PDB file of C-alpha atoms in Angstrom:
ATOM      1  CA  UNK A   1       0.000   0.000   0.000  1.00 38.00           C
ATOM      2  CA  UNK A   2       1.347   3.549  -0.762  1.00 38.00           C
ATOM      3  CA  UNK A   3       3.194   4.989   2.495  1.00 38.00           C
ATOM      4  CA  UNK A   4       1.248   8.338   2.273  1.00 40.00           C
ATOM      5  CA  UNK A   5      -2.091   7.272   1.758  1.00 55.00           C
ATOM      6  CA  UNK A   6      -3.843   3.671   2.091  1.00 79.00           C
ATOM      7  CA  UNK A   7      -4.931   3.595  -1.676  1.00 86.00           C
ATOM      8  CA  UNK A   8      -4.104   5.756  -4.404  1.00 87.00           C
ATOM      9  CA  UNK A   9      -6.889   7.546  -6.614  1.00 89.00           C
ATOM     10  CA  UNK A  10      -7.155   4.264  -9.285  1.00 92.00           C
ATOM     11  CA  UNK A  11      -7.075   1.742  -6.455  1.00 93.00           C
ATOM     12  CA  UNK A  12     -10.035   3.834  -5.151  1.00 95.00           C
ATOM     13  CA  UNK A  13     -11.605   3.826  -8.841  1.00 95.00           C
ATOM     14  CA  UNK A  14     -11.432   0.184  -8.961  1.00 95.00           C
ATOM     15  CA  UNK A  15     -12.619  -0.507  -5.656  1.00 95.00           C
ATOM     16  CA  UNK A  16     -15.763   1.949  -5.901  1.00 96.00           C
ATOM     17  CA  UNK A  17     -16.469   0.421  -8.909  1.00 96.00           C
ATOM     18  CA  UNK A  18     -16.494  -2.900  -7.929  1.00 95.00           C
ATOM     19  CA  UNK A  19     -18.466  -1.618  -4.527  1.00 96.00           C
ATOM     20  CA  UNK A  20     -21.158   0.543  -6.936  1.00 96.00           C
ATOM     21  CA  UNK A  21     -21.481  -3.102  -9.483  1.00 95.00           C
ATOM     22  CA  UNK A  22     -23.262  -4.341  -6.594  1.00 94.00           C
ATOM     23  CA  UNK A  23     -25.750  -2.104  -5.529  1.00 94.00           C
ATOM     24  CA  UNK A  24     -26.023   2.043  -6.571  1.00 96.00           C
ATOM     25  CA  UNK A  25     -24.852   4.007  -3.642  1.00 96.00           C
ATOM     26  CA  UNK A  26     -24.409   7.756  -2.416  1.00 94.00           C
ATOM     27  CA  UNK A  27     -20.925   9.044  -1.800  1.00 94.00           C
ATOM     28  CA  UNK A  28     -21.229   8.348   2.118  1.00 94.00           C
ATOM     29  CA  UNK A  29     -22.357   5.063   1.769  1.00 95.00           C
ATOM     30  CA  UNK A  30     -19.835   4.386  -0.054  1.00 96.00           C
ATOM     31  CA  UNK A  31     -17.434   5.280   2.482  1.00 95.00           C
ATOM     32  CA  UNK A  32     -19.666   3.402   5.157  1.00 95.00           C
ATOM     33  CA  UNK A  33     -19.168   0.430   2.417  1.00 95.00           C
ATOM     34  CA  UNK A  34     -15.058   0.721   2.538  1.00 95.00           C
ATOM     35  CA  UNK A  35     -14.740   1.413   6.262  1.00 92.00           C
ATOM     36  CA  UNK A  36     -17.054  -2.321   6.597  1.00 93.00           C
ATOM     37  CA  UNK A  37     -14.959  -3.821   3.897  1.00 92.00           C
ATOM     38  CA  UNK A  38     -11.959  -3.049   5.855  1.00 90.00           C
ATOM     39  CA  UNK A  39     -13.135  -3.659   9.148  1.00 88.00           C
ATOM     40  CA  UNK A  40     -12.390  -0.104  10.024  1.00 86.00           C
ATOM     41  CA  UNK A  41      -8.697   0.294   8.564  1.00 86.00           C
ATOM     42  CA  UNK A  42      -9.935   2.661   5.863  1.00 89.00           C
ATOM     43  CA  UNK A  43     -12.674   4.925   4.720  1.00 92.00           C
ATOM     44  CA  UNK A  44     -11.985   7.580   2.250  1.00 93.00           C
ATOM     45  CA  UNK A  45     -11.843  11.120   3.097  1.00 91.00           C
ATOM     46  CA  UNK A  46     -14.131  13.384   1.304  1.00 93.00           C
ATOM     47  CA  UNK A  47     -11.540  14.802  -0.560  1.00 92.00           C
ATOM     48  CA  UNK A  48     -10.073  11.385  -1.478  1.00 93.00           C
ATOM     49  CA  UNK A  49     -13.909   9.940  -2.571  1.00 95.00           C
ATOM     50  CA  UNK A  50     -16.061  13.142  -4.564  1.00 95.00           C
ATOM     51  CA  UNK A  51     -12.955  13.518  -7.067  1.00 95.00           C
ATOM     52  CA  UNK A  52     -12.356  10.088  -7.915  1.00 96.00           C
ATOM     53  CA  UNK A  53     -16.500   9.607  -8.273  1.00 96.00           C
ATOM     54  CA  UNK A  54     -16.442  13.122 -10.296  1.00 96.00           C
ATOM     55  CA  UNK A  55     -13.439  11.270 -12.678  1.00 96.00           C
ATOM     56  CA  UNK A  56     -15.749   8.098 -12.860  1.00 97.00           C
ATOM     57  CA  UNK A  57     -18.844  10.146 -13.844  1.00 96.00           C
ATOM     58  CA  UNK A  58     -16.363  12.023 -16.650  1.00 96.00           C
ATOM     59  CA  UNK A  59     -15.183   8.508 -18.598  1.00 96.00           C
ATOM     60  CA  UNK A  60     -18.903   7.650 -18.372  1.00 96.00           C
ATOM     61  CA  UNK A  61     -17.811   4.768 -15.882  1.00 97.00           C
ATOM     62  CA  UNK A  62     -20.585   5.390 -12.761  1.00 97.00           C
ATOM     63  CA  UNK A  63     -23.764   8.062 -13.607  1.00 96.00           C
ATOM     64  CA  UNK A  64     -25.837  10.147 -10.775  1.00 94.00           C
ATOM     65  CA  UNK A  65     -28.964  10.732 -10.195  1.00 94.00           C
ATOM     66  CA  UNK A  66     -30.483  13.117  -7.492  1.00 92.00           C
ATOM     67  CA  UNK A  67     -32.304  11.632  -4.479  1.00 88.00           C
ATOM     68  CA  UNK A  68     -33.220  14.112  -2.458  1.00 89.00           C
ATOM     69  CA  UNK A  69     -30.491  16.318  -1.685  1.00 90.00           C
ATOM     70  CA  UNK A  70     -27.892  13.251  -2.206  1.00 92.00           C
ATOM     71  CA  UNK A  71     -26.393  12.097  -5.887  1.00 94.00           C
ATOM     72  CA  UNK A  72     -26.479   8.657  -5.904  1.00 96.00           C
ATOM     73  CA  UNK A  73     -23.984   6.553  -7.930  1.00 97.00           C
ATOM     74  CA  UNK A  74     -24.837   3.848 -10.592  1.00 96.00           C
ATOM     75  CA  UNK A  75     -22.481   1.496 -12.765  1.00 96.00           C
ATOM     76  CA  UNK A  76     -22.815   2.178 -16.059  1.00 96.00           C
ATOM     77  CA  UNK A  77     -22.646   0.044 -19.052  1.00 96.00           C
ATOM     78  CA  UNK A  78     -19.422   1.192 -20.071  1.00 96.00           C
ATOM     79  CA  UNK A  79     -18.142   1.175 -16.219  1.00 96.00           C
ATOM     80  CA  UNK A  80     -19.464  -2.764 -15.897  1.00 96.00           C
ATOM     81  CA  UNK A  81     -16.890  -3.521 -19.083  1.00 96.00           C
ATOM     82  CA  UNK A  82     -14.118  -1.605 -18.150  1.00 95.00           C
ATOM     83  CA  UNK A  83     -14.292  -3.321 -14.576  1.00 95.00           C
ATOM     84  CA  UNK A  84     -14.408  -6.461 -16.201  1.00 95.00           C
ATOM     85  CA  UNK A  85     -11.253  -5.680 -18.188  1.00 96.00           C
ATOM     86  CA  UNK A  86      -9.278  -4.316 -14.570  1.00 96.00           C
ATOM     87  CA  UNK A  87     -11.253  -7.459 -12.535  1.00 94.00           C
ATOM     88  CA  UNK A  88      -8.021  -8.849 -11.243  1.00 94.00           C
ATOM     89  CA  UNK A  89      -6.447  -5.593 -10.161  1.00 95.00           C
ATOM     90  CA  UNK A  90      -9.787  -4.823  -8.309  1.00 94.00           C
ATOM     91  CA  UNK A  91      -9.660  -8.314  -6.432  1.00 94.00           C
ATOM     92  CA  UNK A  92      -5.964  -7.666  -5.292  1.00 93.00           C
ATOM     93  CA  UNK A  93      -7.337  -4.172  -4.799  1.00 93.00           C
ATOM     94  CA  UNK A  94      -9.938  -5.467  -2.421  1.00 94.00           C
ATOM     95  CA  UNK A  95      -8.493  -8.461  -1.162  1.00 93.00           C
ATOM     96  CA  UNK A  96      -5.720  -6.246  -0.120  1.00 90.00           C
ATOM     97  CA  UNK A  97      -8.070  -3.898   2.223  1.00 91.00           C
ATOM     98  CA  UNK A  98      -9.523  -6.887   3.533  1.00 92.00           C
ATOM     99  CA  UNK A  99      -6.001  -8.433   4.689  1.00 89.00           C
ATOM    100  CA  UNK A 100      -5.277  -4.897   6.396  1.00 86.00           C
ATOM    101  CA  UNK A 101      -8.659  -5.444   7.815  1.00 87.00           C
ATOM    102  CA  UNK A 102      -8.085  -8.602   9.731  1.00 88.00           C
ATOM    103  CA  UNK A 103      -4.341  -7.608  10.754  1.00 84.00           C
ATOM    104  CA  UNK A 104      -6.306  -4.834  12.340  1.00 80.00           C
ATOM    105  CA  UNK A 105      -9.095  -6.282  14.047  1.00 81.00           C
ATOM    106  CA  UNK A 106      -6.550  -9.054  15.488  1.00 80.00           C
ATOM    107  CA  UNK A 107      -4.106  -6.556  16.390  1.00 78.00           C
ATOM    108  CA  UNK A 108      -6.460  -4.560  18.310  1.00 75.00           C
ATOM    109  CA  UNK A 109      -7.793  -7.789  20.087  1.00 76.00           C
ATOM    110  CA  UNK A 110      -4.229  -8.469  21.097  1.00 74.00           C
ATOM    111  CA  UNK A 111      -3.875  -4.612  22.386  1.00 72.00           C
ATOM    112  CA  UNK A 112      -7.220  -4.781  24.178  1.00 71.00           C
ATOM    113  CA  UNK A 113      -5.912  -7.768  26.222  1.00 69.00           C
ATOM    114  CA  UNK A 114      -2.729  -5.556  27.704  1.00 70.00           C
ATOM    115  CA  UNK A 115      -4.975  -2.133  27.686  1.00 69.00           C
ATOM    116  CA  UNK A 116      -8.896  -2.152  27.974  1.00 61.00           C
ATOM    117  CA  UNK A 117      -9.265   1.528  27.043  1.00 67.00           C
ATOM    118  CA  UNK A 118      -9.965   3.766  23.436  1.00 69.00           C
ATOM    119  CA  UNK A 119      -5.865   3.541  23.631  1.00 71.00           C
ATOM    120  CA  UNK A 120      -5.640   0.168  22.141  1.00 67.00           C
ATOM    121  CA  UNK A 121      -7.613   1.122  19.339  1.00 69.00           C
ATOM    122  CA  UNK A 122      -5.804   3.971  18.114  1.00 76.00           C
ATOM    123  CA  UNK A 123      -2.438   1.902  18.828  1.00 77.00           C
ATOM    124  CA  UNK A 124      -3.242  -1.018  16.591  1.00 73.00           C
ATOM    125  CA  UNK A 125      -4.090   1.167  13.414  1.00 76.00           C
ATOM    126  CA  UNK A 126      -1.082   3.167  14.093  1.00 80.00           C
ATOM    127  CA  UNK A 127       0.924   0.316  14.471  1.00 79.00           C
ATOM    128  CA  UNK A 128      -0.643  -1.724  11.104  1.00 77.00           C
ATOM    129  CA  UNK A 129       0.173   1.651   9.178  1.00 81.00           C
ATOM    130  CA  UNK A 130       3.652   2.457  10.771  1.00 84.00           C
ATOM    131  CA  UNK A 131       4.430  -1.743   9.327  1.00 81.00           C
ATOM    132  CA  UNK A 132       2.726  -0.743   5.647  1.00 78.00           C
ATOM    133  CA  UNK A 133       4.584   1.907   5.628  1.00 84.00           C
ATOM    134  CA  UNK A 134       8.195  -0.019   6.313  1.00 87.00           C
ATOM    135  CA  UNK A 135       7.191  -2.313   3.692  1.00 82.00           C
ATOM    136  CA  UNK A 136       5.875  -0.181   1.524  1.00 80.00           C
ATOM    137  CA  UNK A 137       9.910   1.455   1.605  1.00 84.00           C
ATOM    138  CA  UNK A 138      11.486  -1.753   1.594  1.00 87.00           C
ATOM    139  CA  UNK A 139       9.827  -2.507  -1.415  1.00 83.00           C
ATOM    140  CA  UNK A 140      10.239   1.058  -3.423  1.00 86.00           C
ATOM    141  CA  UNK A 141      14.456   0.566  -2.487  1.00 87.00           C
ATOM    142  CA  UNK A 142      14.532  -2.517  -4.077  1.00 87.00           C
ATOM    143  CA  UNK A 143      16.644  -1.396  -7.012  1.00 91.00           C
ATOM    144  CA  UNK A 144      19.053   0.571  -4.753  1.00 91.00           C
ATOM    145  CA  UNK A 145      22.973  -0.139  -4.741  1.00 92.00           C
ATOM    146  CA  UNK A 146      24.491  -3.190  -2.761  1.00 91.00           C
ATOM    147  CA  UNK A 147      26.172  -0.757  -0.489  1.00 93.00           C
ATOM    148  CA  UNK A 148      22.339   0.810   0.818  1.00 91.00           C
ATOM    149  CA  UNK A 149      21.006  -2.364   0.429  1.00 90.00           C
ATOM    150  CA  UNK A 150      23.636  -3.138   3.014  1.00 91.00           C
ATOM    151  CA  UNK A 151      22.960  -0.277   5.187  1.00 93.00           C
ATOM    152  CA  UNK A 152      19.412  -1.109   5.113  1.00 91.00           C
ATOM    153  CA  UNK A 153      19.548  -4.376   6.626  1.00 91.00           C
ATOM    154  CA  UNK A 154      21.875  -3.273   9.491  1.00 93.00           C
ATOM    155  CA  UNK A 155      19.535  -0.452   9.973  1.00 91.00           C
ATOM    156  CA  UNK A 156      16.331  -3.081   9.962  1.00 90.00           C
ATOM    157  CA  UNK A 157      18.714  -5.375  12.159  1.00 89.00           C
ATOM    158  CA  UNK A 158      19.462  -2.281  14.765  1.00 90.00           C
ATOM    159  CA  UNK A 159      15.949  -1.499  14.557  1.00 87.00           C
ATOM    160  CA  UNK A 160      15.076  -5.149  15.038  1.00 86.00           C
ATOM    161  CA  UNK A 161      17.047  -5.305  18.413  1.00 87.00           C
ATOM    162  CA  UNK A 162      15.670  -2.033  19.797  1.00 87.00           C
ATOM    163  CA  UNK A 163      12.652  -3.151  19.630  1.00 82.00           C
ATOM    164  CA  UNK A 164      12.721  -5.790  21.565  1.00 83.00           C
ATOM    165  CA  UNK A 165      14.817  -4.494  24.137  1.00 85.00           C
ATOM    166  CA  UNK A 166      11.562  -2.346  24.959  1.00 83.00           C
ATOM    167  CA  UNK A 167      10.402  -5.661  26.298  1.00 74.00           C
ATOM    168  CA  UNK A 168      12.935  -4.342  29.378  1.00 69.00           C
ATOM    169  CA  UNK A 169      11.338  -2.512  31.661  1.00 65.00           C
ATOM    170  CA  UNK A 170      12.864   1.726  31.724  1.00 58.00           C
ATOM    171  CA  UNK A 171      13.750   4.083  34.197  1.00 52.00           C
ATOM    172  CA  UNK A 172      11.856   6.685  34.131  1.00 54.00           C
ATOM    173  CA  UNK A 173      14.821   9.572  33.005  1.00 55.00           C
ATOM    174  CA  UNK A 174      15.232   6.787  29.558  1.00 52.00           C
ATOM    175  CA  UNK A 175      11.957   6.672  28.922  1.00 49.00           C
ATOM    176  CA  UNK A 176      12.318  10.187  28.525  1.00 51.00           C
ATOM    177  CA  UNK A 177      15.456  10.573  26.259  1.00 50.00           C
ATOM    178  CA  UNK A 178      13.632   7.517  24.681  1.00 47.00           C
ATOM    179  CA  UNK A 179      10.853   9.688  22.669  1.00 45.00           C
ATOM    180  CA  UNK A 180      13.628  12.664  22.297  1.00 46.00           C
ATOM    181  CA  UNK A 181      15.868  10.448  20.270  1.00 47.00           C
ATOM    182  CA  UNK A 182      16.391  11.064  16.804  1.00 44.00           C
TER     183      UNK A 182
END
């Protein structure tokens, strides 16, 4: 998944697509839909969802139609086919959120058990996106030299062994140059 964001604006295409072949929606159902989909580990922010739904309705993929005060989203034709074409990518697409999904509801489970407060919940998806985001630049440095390919595993390695000396218990003066390290 991109480090910046949890799906970039095709993935989002492709996955409101796939979302709108199953039933016409409006634009906060169909965040409703994601969040569900991912078992809370995503919904779309406004400004993520209207312009890719705009950029459907322009290449004739989805069509509104008023209900009310809402605009409510329909497949078109033209969308159905060029889903069809892109099916696979949508499937990683949403087989992807769903993963994310399930590494967040079990991390949060696990959490719960050492913290029974809101705490746990906020921990867990900052933890599942602090790990996309690691792999995420593991996997764009790929191509890099032998030398920082190198320096990349000692610095995964020194990482590796930090982290589990948190395990040890702190005084409280390290705990403190702890979160003022660099």
């Amino acid at each position: 998944m991109p480090s910046a964001r949890k799906l970039n604006a095709q993935e989002l295409s492709l996955l409101l697509l796939r979302l709108l072949d199953t039933a016409p929606a409006h634009g906060s159902a169909l965040s409703d839909r994601v969040e569900k989909l991912s078992q809370g580990f995503y919904r779309p922010s406004p400004g993520s969802l209207y312009p890719a739904l705009y950029a459907l309705t322009e290449h004739d993929r989805i069509a509104q139609t008023r209900a009310g005060r809402r605009k409510v989203y329909a497949l078109t034709d033209a969308g159905r086919a060029w889903l069809g074409s892109h099916e696979g990518e949508a499937e990683r697409v949403d087989q992807r959120l769903r993963r994310a999904g399930r590494k967040l509801s079990a991390m949060r489970r696990a959490y719960e058990l050492n913290m029974p407060d809101e705490e746990s919940s906020t921990l867990a998806q900052s933890m599942l996106e602090a790990r996309m985001d690691l792999k995420a630049a593991l996997h764009e440095c790929l191509d890099l030299p032998p030398a920082a390919q190198r320096r990349i595993i000692q610095s995964l390695t020194q990482a590796a062994a930090f982290i589990r000396a948190l395990d040890t218990p702190m005084a409280p003066d390290d705990e403190q140059d702890f979160r003022h390290r660099p």
